[in-house]
PDB file of C-alpha atoms in Angstrom:
ATOM      1  CA  ASP A 892      95.448 115.336  90.797  1.00 66.00           C
ATOM      2  CA  GLN A 893      96.458 114.677  87.149  1.00 79.00           C
ATOM      3  CA  GLN A 894      98.509 117.446  85.917  1.00 93.00           C
ATOM      4  CA  VAL A 895      99.261 115.608  82.964  1.00 96.00           C
ATOM      5  CA  LYS A 896      96.942 113.689  81.289  1.00 96.00           C
ATOM      6  CA  GLN A 897      97.192 111.144  78.511  1.00 96.00           C
ATOM      7  CA  ASN A 898      94.118 109.799  77.828  1.00 93.00           C
ATOM      8  CA  SER A 899      94.507 107.523  75.308  1.00 95.00           C
ATOM      9  CA  PRO A 900      96.265 104.345  76.811  1.00 95.00           C
ATOM     10  CA  SER A 901      96.891 102.725  73.362  1.00 97.00           C
ATOM     11  CA  LEU A 902      97.528 103.606  69.764  1.00 97.00           C
ATOM     12  CA  SER A 903      97.921 101.392  66.508  1.00 98.00           C
ATOM     13  CA  VAL A 904      99.109 102.747  63.420  1.00 98.00           C
ATOM     14  CA  GLN A 905     100.078 101.082  60.272  1.00 97.00           C
ATOM     15  CA  GLU A 906     103.987 101.806  58.994  1.00 97.00           C
ATOM     16  CA  GLY A 907     104.237 104.701  56.865  1.00 97.00           C
ATOM     17  CA  ARG A 908     101.417 106.266  58.168  1.00 97.00           C
ATOM     18  CA  ILE A 909     101.167 109.255  61.029  1.00 98.00           C
ATOM     19  CA  SER A 910     100.999 108.532  64.496  1.00 98.00           C
ATOM     20  CA  ILE A 911      99.501 111.631  66.761  1.00 98.00           C
ATOM     21  CA  LEU A 912     100.013 110.948  70.568  1.00 98.00           C
ATOM     22  CA  ASN A 913      97.670 113.483  72.751  1.00 98.00           C
ATOM     23  CA  CYS A 914      98.094 115.117  76.119  1.00 98.00           C
ATOM     24  CA  ASP A 915      96.364 117.772  78.142  1.00 98.00           C
ATOM     25  CA  TYR A 916      97.869 119.461  81.114  1.00 97.00           C
ATOM     26  CA  THR A 917      95.872 121.194  83.940  1.00 96.00           C
ATOM     27  CA  ASN A 918      98.673 123.617  85.724  1.00 93.00           C
ATOM     28  CA  SER A 919      99.068 126.992  83.975  1.00 93.00           C
ATOM     29  CA  MET A 920     102.342 127.606  85.644  1.00 92.00           C
ATOM     30  CA  PHE A 921     103.952 124.322  83.155  1.00 93.00           C
ATOM     31  CA  ASP A 922     105.980 126.311  80.725  1.00 92.00           C
ATOM     32  CA  TYR A 923     108.219 123.555  79.240  1.00 94.00           C
ATOM     33  CA  PHE A 924     106.903 120.297  77.770  1.00 95.00           C
ATOM     34  CA  LEU A 925     109.031 117.030  77.018  1.00 96.00           C
ATOM     35  CA  TRP A 926     108.178 113.665  75.052  1.00 98.00           C
ATOM     36  CA  TYR A 927     110.033 110.552  76.289  1.00 97.00           C
ATOM     37  CA  LYS A 928     109.827 106.988  75.031  1.00 97.00           C
ATOM     38  CA  LYS A 929     110.295 103.872  76.818  1.00 94.00           C
ATOM     39  CA  TYR A 930     110.931 100.247  75.918  1.00 92.00           C
ATOM     40  CA  PRO A 931     110.402  97.868  78.537  1.00 86.00           C
ATOM     41  CA  ALA A 932     112.942  97.198  80.901  1.00 82.00           C
ATOM     42  CA  GLU A 933     114.777 100.336  80.131  1.00 89.00           C
ATOM     43  CA  GLY A 934     114.793 104.039  81.221  1.00 93.00           C
ATOM     44  CA  PRO A 935     112.665 106.692  79.267  1.00 95.00           C
ATOM     45  CA  THR A 936     114.575 108.026  76.297  1.00 95.00           C
ATOM     46  CA  PHE A 937     114.484 112.007  75.609  1.00 95.00           C
ATOM     47  CA  LEU A 938     112.532 112.628  72.367  1.00 97.00           C
ATOM     48  CA  ILE A 939     111.631 116.146  72.080  1.00 97.00           C
ATOM     49  CA  SER A 940     110.522 119.505  73.836  1.00 95.00           C
ATOM     50  CA  ILE A 941     108.998 122.570  73.373  1.00 96.00           C
ATOM     51  CA  SER A 942     109.119 125.681  75.127  1.00 94.00           C
ATOM     52  CA  SER A 943     105.741 127.558  76.075  1.00 94.00           C
ATOM     53  CA  ILE A 944     106.931 130.443  73.973  1.00 94.00           C
ATOM     54  CA  LYS A 945     106.733 128.153  70.716  1.00 96.00           C
ATOM     55  CA  ASP A 946     103.606 126.510  69.221  1.00 96.00           C
ATOM     56  CA  LYS A 947     105.748 124.078  67.419  1.00 98.00           C
ATOM     57  CA  ASN A 948     108.934 122.189  67.371  1.00 98.00           C
ATOM     58  CA  GLU A 949     110.236 119.624  64.449  1.00 98.00           C
ATOM     59  CA  ASP A 950     113.414 117.202  64.884  1.00 97.00           C
ATOM     60  CA  GLY A 951     113.387 114.539  61.843  1.00 97.00           C
ATOM     61  CA  ARG A 952     110.263 112.514  61.809  1.00 98.00           C
ATOM     62  CA  PHE A 953     109.361 113.858  65.248  1.00 98.00           C
ATOM     63  CA  THR A 954     107.173 117.190  65.557  1.00 98.00           C
ATOM     64  CA  VAL A 955     105.562 118.630  68.794  1.00 98.00           C
ATOM     65  CA  PHE A 956     102.767 120.948  68.552  1.00 98.00           C
ATOM     66  CA  LEU A 957     101.674 122.844  71.671  1.00 98.00           C
ATOM     67  CA  ASN A 958      98.165 124.755  72.050  1.00 97.00           C
ATOM     68  CA  LYS A 959      98.476 127.377  75.089  1.00 96.00           C
ATOM     69  CA  SER A 960      95.064 128.110  75.106  1.00 96.00           C
ATOM     70  CA  ALA A 961      93.905 124.536  75.013  1.00 97.00           C
ATOM     71  CA  LYS A 962      96.391 123.598  77.447  1.00 97.00           C
ATOM     72  CA  HIS A 963      97.116 120.551  74.930  1.00 98.00           C
ATOM     73  CA  LEU A 964     100.261 119.371  73.196  1.00 97.00           C
ATOM     74  CA  SER A 965     100.491 116.592  70.802  1.00 98.00           C
ATOM     75  CA  LEU A 966     103.387 114.250  69.231  1.00 98.00           C
ATOM     76  CA  HIS A 967     103.351 114.052  65.179  1.00 98.00           C
ATOM     77  CA  ILE A 968     105.203 110.758  64.247  1.00 98.00           C
ATOM     78  CA  VAL A 969     105.854 110.680  60.303  1.00 97.00           C
ATOM     79  CA  PRO A 970     106.463 108.457  58.741  1.00 98.00           C
ATOM     80  CA  SER A 971     105.769 105.686  61.737  1.00 98.00           C
ATOM     81  CA  GLN A 972     107.780 102.820  61.712  1.00 97.00           C
ATOM     82  CA  PRO A 973     107.615  99.360  63.648  1.00 96.00           C
ATOM     83  CA  GLY A 974     110.811 100.594  65.795  1.00 95.00           C
ATOM     84  CA  ASP A 975     108.833 103.256  67.116  1.00 97.00           C
ATOM     85  CA  SER A 976     106.533 100.671  68.485  1.00 97.00           C
ATOM     86  CA  ALA A 977     106.898 101.564  72.748  1.00 97.00           C
ATOM     87  CA  VAL A 978     105.278 103.663  75.238  1.00 96.00           C
ATOM     88  CA  TYR A 979     105.406 107.363  75.033  1.00 98.00           C
ATOM     89  CA  PHE A 980     105.444 109.887  77.884  1.00 97.00           C
ATOM     90  CA  CYS A 981     104.261 113.215  78.101  1.00 97.00           C
ATOM     91  CA  ALA A 982     105.969 115.204  80.677  1.00 96.00           C
ATOM     92  CA  ALA A 983     105.901 119.075  82.047  1.00 95.00           C
ATOM     93  CA  THR A 984     107.729 121.507  84.002  1.00 92.00           C
ATOM     94  CA  ILE A 985     108.620 124.871  85.072  1.00 88.00           C
ATOM     95  CA  ASN A 986     111.399 126.290  83.595  1.00 77.00           C
ATOM     96  CA  GLN A 987     113.378 126.693  86.949  1.00 69.00           C
ATOM     97  CA  ALA A 988     116.457 125.169  88.013  1.00 59.00           C
ATOM     98  CA  GLY A 989     116.151 121.307  89.499  1.00 64.00           C
ATOM     99  CA  THR A 990     112.338 121.681  89.100  1.00 84.00           C
ATOM    100  CA  ALA A 991     110.931 117.929  88.723  1.00 92.00           C
ATOM    101  CA  LEU A 992     109.146 116.252  85.532  1.00 94.00           C
ATOM    102  CA  ILE A 993     105.707 115.678  85.861  1.00 95.00           C
ATOM    103  CA  PHE A 994     104.496 112.880  83.935  1.00 96.00           C
ATOM    104  CA  GLY A 995     101.458 111.511  82.413  1.00 96.00           C
ATOM    105  CA  LYS A 996     100.779 107.892  82.187  1.00 94.00           C
ATOM    106  CA  GLY A 997     101.897 107.052  78.978  1.00 96.00           C
ATOM    107  CA  THR A 998     100.530 105.831  75.761  1.00 97.00           C
ATOM    108  CA  THR A 999     101.604 102.511  73.948  1.00 97.00           C
ATOM    109  CA  LEU A1000     102.453 102.925  70.295  1.00 98.00           C
ATOM    110  CA  SER A1001     102.008  99.810  68.007  1.00 98.00           C
ATOM    111  CA  VAL A1002     103.101 100.524  64.763  1.00 98.00           C
ATOM    112  CA  SER A1003     102.231  97.381  62.430  1.00 96.00           C
ATOM    113  CA  SER A1004     104.216  96.688  59.042  1.00 91.00           C
TER     114      SER A1004
ATOM    115  CA  GLU B1271     127.424 109.129  73.764  1.00 79.00           C
ATOM    116  CA  PRO B1272     127.573 109.459  77.440  1.00 83.00           C
ATOM    117  CA  GLU B1273     124.674 107.791  79.272  1.00 92.00           C
ATOM    118  CA  VAL B1274     123.457 107.705  82.790  1.00 96.00           C
ATOM    119  CA  THR B1275     124.287 104.099  84.367  1.00 96.00           C
ATOM    120  CA  GLN B1276     122.411 102.477  87.590  1.00 97.00           C
ATOM    121  CA  THR B1277     123.074  99.745  89.657  1.00 96.00           C
ATOM    122  CA  PRO B1278     122.213  96.968  90.333  1.00 97.00           C
ATOM    123  CA  SER B1279     119.867  96.546  87.751  1.00 96.00           C
ATOM    124  CA  HIS B1280     117.585  94.518  90.207  1.00 97.00           C
ATOM    125  CA  GLN B1281     117.715  94.234  93.775  1.00 97.00           C
ATOM    126  CA  VAL B1282     115.927  91.898  96.060  1.00 97.00           C
ATOM    127  CA  THR B1283     115.165  92.713  99.672  1.00 97.00           C
ATOM    128  CA  GLN B1284     113.397  91.815 103.011  1.00 97.00           C
ATOM    129  CA  MET B1285     110.893  94.131 104.408  1.00 97.00           C
ATOM    130  CA  GLY B1286     112.594  96.473 106.906  1.00 97.00           C
ATOM    131  CA  GLN B1287     116.140  95.892 105.661  1.00 97.00           C
ATOM    132  CA  GLU B1288     118.039  99.001 104.123  1.00 97.00           C
ATOM    133  CA  VAL B1289     119.035  99.532 100.422  1.00 98.00           C
ATOM    134  CA  ILE B1290     121.218 101.763  98.239  1.00 97.00           C
ATOM    135  CA  LEU B1291     120.562 102.475  94.770  1.00 98.00           C
ATOM    136  CA  ARG B1292     123.511 103.750  93.399  1.00 97.00           C
ATOM    137  CA  CYS B1293     123.690 106.122  89.881  1.00 97.00           C
ATOM    138  CA  VAL B1294     126.672 107.804  87.733  1.00 97.00           C
ATOM    139  CA  PRO B1295     124.775 110.640  86.086  1.00 96.00           C
ATOM    140  CA  ILE B1296     126.420 112.078  82.907  1.00 94.00           C
ATOM    141  CA  SER B1297     129.696 113.734  83.781  1.00 90.00           C
ATOM    142  CA  ASN B1298     129.386 117.743  82.769  1.00 88.00           C
ATOM    143  CA  HIS B1299     125.258 117.481  84.166  1.00 92.00           C
ATOM    144  CA  LEU B1300     124.628 119.695  87.463  1.00 89.00           C
ATOM    145  CA  TYR B1301     121.051 118.433  88.353  1.00 92.00           C
ATOM    146  CA  PHE B1302     120.397 114.834  89.564  1.00 95.00           C
ATOM    147  CA  TYR B1303     117.169 113.278  90.299  1.00 97.00           C
ATOM    148  CA  TRP B1304     115.236 109.950  91.470  1.00 98.00           C
ATOM    149  CA  TYR B1305     111.769 108.920  90.134  1.00 98.00           C
ATOM    150  CA  ARG B1306     110.249 105.920  90.834  1.00 97.00           C
ATOM    151  CA  GLN B1307     107.795 103.860  88.533  1.00 95.00           C
ATOM    152  CA  ILE B1308     105.609 101.249  90.194  1.00 94.00           C
ATOM    153  CA  LEU B1309     104.111  98.825  88.107  1.00 90.00           C
ATOM    154  CA  GLY B1310     101.350  99.852  85.864  1.00 85.00           C
ATOM    155  CA  GLN B1311     101.355 103.585  86.699  1.00 89.00           C
ATOM    156  CA  LYS B1312     103.241 106.544  85.715  1.00 91.00           C
ATOM    157  CA  VAL B1313     106.911 107.830  86.499  1.00 94.00           C
ATOM    158  CA  GLU B1314     106.623 109.786  89.956  1.00 96.00           C
ATOM    159  CA  PHE B1315     109.400 112.478  90.939  1.00 96.00           C
ATOM    160  CA  LEU B1316     110.854 111.505  94.192  1.00 97.00           C
ATOM    161  CA  VAL B1317     113.709 114.146  94.600  1.00 96.00           C
ATOM    162  CA  SER B1318     116.214 116.746  93.012  1.00 94.00           C
ATOM    163  CA  PHE B1319     119.440 117.570  93.991  1.00 93.00           C
ATOM    164  CA  TYR B1320     121.414 120.498  92.989  1.00 90.00           C
ATOM    165  CA  ASN B1321     124.982 121.721  94.291  1.00 88.00           C
ATOM    166  CA  ASN B1322     125.388 119.001  96.914  1.00 89.00           C
ATOM    167  CA  GLU B1323     121.782 119.449  98.775  1.00 92.00           C
ATOM    168  CA  ILE B1324     117.966 118.725  97.715  1.00 94.00           C
ATOM    169  CA  SER B1325     116.448 121.203  95.601  1.00 91.00           C
ATOM    170  CA  GLU B1326     112.922 119.709  95.713  1.00 92.00           C
ATOM    171  CA  LYS B1327     111.120 116.616  96.938  1.00 94.00           C
ATOM    172  CA  SER B1328     107.812 115.089  96.679  1.00 94.00           C
ATOM    173  CA  GLU B1329     105.303 113.743  99.249  1.00 94.00           C
ATOM    174  CA  ILE B1330     106.710 110.241  98.546  1.00 95.00           C
ATOM    175  CA  PHE B1331     110.016 111.136  99.699  1.00 96.00           C
ATOM    176  CA  ASP B1332     109.540 110.813 103.078  1.00 94.00           C
ATOM    177  CA  ASP B1333     112.148 110.470 106.423  1.00 94.00           C
ATOM    178  CA  GLN B1334     112.842 106.516 105.207  1.00 96.00           C
ATOM    179  CA  PHE B1335     114.626 108.334 102.234  1.00 97.00           C
ATOM    180  CA  SER B1336     118.193 109.872 101.595  1.00 97.00           C
ATOM    181  CA  VAL B1337     120.249 110.993  98.735  1.00 96.00           C
ATOM    182  CA  GLU B1338     123.902 111.691  99.029  1.00 94.00           C
ATOM    183  CA  ARG B1339     126.125 112.181  96.124  1.00 91.00           C
ATOM    184  CA  PRO B1340     129.536 110.980  98.146  1.00 84.00           C
ATOM    185  CA  ASP B1341     132.138 111.749  95.628  1.00 85.00           C
ATOM    186  CA  GLY B1342     132.357 113.404  92.125  1.00 76.00           C
ATOM    187  CA  SER B1343     130.562 110.970  90.011  1.00 86.00           C
ATOM    188  CA  ASN B1344     128.145 108.643  92.260  1.00 93.00           C
ATOM    189  CA  PHE B1345     124.588 109.308  93.483  1.00 96.00           C
ATOM    190  CA  THR B1346     122.847 107.168  95.641  1.00 97.00           C
ATOM    191  CA  LEU B1347     119.435 106.782  97.013  1.00 98.00           C
ATOM    192  CA  LYS B1348     119.095 104.892 100.403  1.00 97.00           C
ATOM    193  CA  ILE B1349     115.732 103.425 102.008  1.00 97.00           C
ATOM    194  CA  ARG B1350     116.097 102.983 105.435  1.00 96.00           C
ATOM    195  CA  SER B1351     113.557 100.432 106.008  1.00 95.00           C
ATOM    196  CA  THR B1352     112.041  99.521 103.060  1.00 97.00           C
ATOM    197  CA  LYS B1353     108.174  98.098 102.928  1.00 96.00           C
ATOM    198  CA  LEU B1354     106.060  96.220 100.423  1.00 97.00           C
ATOM    199  CA  GLU B1355     105.015  99.208  98.621  1.00 96.00           C
ATOM    200  CA  ASP B1356     108.676 100.421  98.037  1.00 97.00           C
ATOM    201  CA  SER B1357     108.624  97.693  95.210  1.00 97.00           C
ATOM    202  CA  ALA B1358     109.058  99.799  91.866  1.00 97.00           C
ATOM    203  CA  MET B1359     111.873 100.667  89.282  1.00 96.00           C
ATOM    204  CA  TYR B1360     113.630 103.371  90.429  1.00 98.00           C
ATOM    205  CA  PHE B1361     115.073 105.797  87.807  1.00 98.00           C
ATOM    206  CA  CYS B1362     118.162 108.023  88.221  1.00 98.00           C
ATOM    207  CA  ALA B1363     118.343 111.312  86.000  1.00 97.00           C
ATOM    208  CA  SER B1364     120.273 114.020  85.181  1.00 95.00           C
ATOM    209  CA  ARG B1365     120.575 117.573  83.151  1.00 92.00           C
ATOM    210  CA  PRO B1366     122.450 119.981  82.164  1.00 89.00           C
ATOM    211  CA  LEU B1367     121.788 123.592  82.403  1.00 84.00           C
ATOM    212  CA  THR B1368     118.871 123.011  79.622  1.00 83.00           C
ATOM    213  CA  ASN B1369     115.579 121.338  80.925  1.00 82.00           C
ATOM    214  CA  GLU B1370     115.978 117.833  79.140  1.00 90.00           C
ATOM    215  CA  GLN B1371     116.709 115.124  81.878  1.00 93.00           C
ATOM    216  CA  PHE B1372     118.491 112.004  80.833  1.00 95.00           C
ATOM    217  CA  PHE B1373     117.735 108.629  82.739  1.00 97.00           C
ATOM    218  CA  GLY B1374     119.205 105.507  83.232  1.00 97.00           C
ATOM    219  CA  PRO B1375     118.029 102.440  82.590  1.00 96.00           C
ATOM    220  CA  GLY B1376     116.643 101.740  86.163  1.00 97.00           C
ATOM    221  CA  THR B1377     117.006  99.630  89.207  1.00 97.00           C
ATOM    222  CA  ARG B1378     114.178  97.279  89.691  1.00 97.00           C
ATOM    223  CA  LEU B1379     113.382  96.742  93.521  1.00 98.00           C
ATOM    224  CA  THR B1380     111.905  93.608  94.686  1.00 97.00           C
ATOM    225  CA  VAL B1381     110.600  93.634  98.289  1.00 97.00           C
ATOM    226  CA  LEU B1382     109.774  90.705 100.030  1.00 96.00           C
TER     227      LEU B1382
END
């Protein structure tokens, strides 16, 4: 049962353009969402997060949008840079101590110069 | 910037052998986790640890697995009798009071 779904396995974008990565979830108990970036042979690196009490959170070039009614979130990267090329994982959790992160399968972003 | 470290980076073992994967979480973090990623699949939660005890574990974390925090810095994952299907990248993570978990670089476990 996939509680967190990233339906696009890959995305290709030109440098300078916007990258939009999407994520859907099914468990209505999730109330905190995170995006991680992962390079080959490295661990996931935390990028940005959002609580369910918000609908937008911005950090530099990265913005996460949350639509609770649609159980959908997206990560926007503007402008995209070649160094952003990596696998991006959406993760969700329930805001309690020690609760696990549930990950999507990831989207591979390729930014060409 | 403090980071989670893991050793070894790559462990090769024979089926049925015991392995211990080691992690040093970020020093002021309170919660510790193990995840794994089988090649081509998603990152899966194994176990969380807080206040010297397991707080949550997944179905994957059966009796063959155990975790320990033997001292104030190390956090270990032991697999008692490895199986071929245990071959994966194992990631340790830690977090402070906030929800963001910080991951180590991983240990690649290969079971032959």
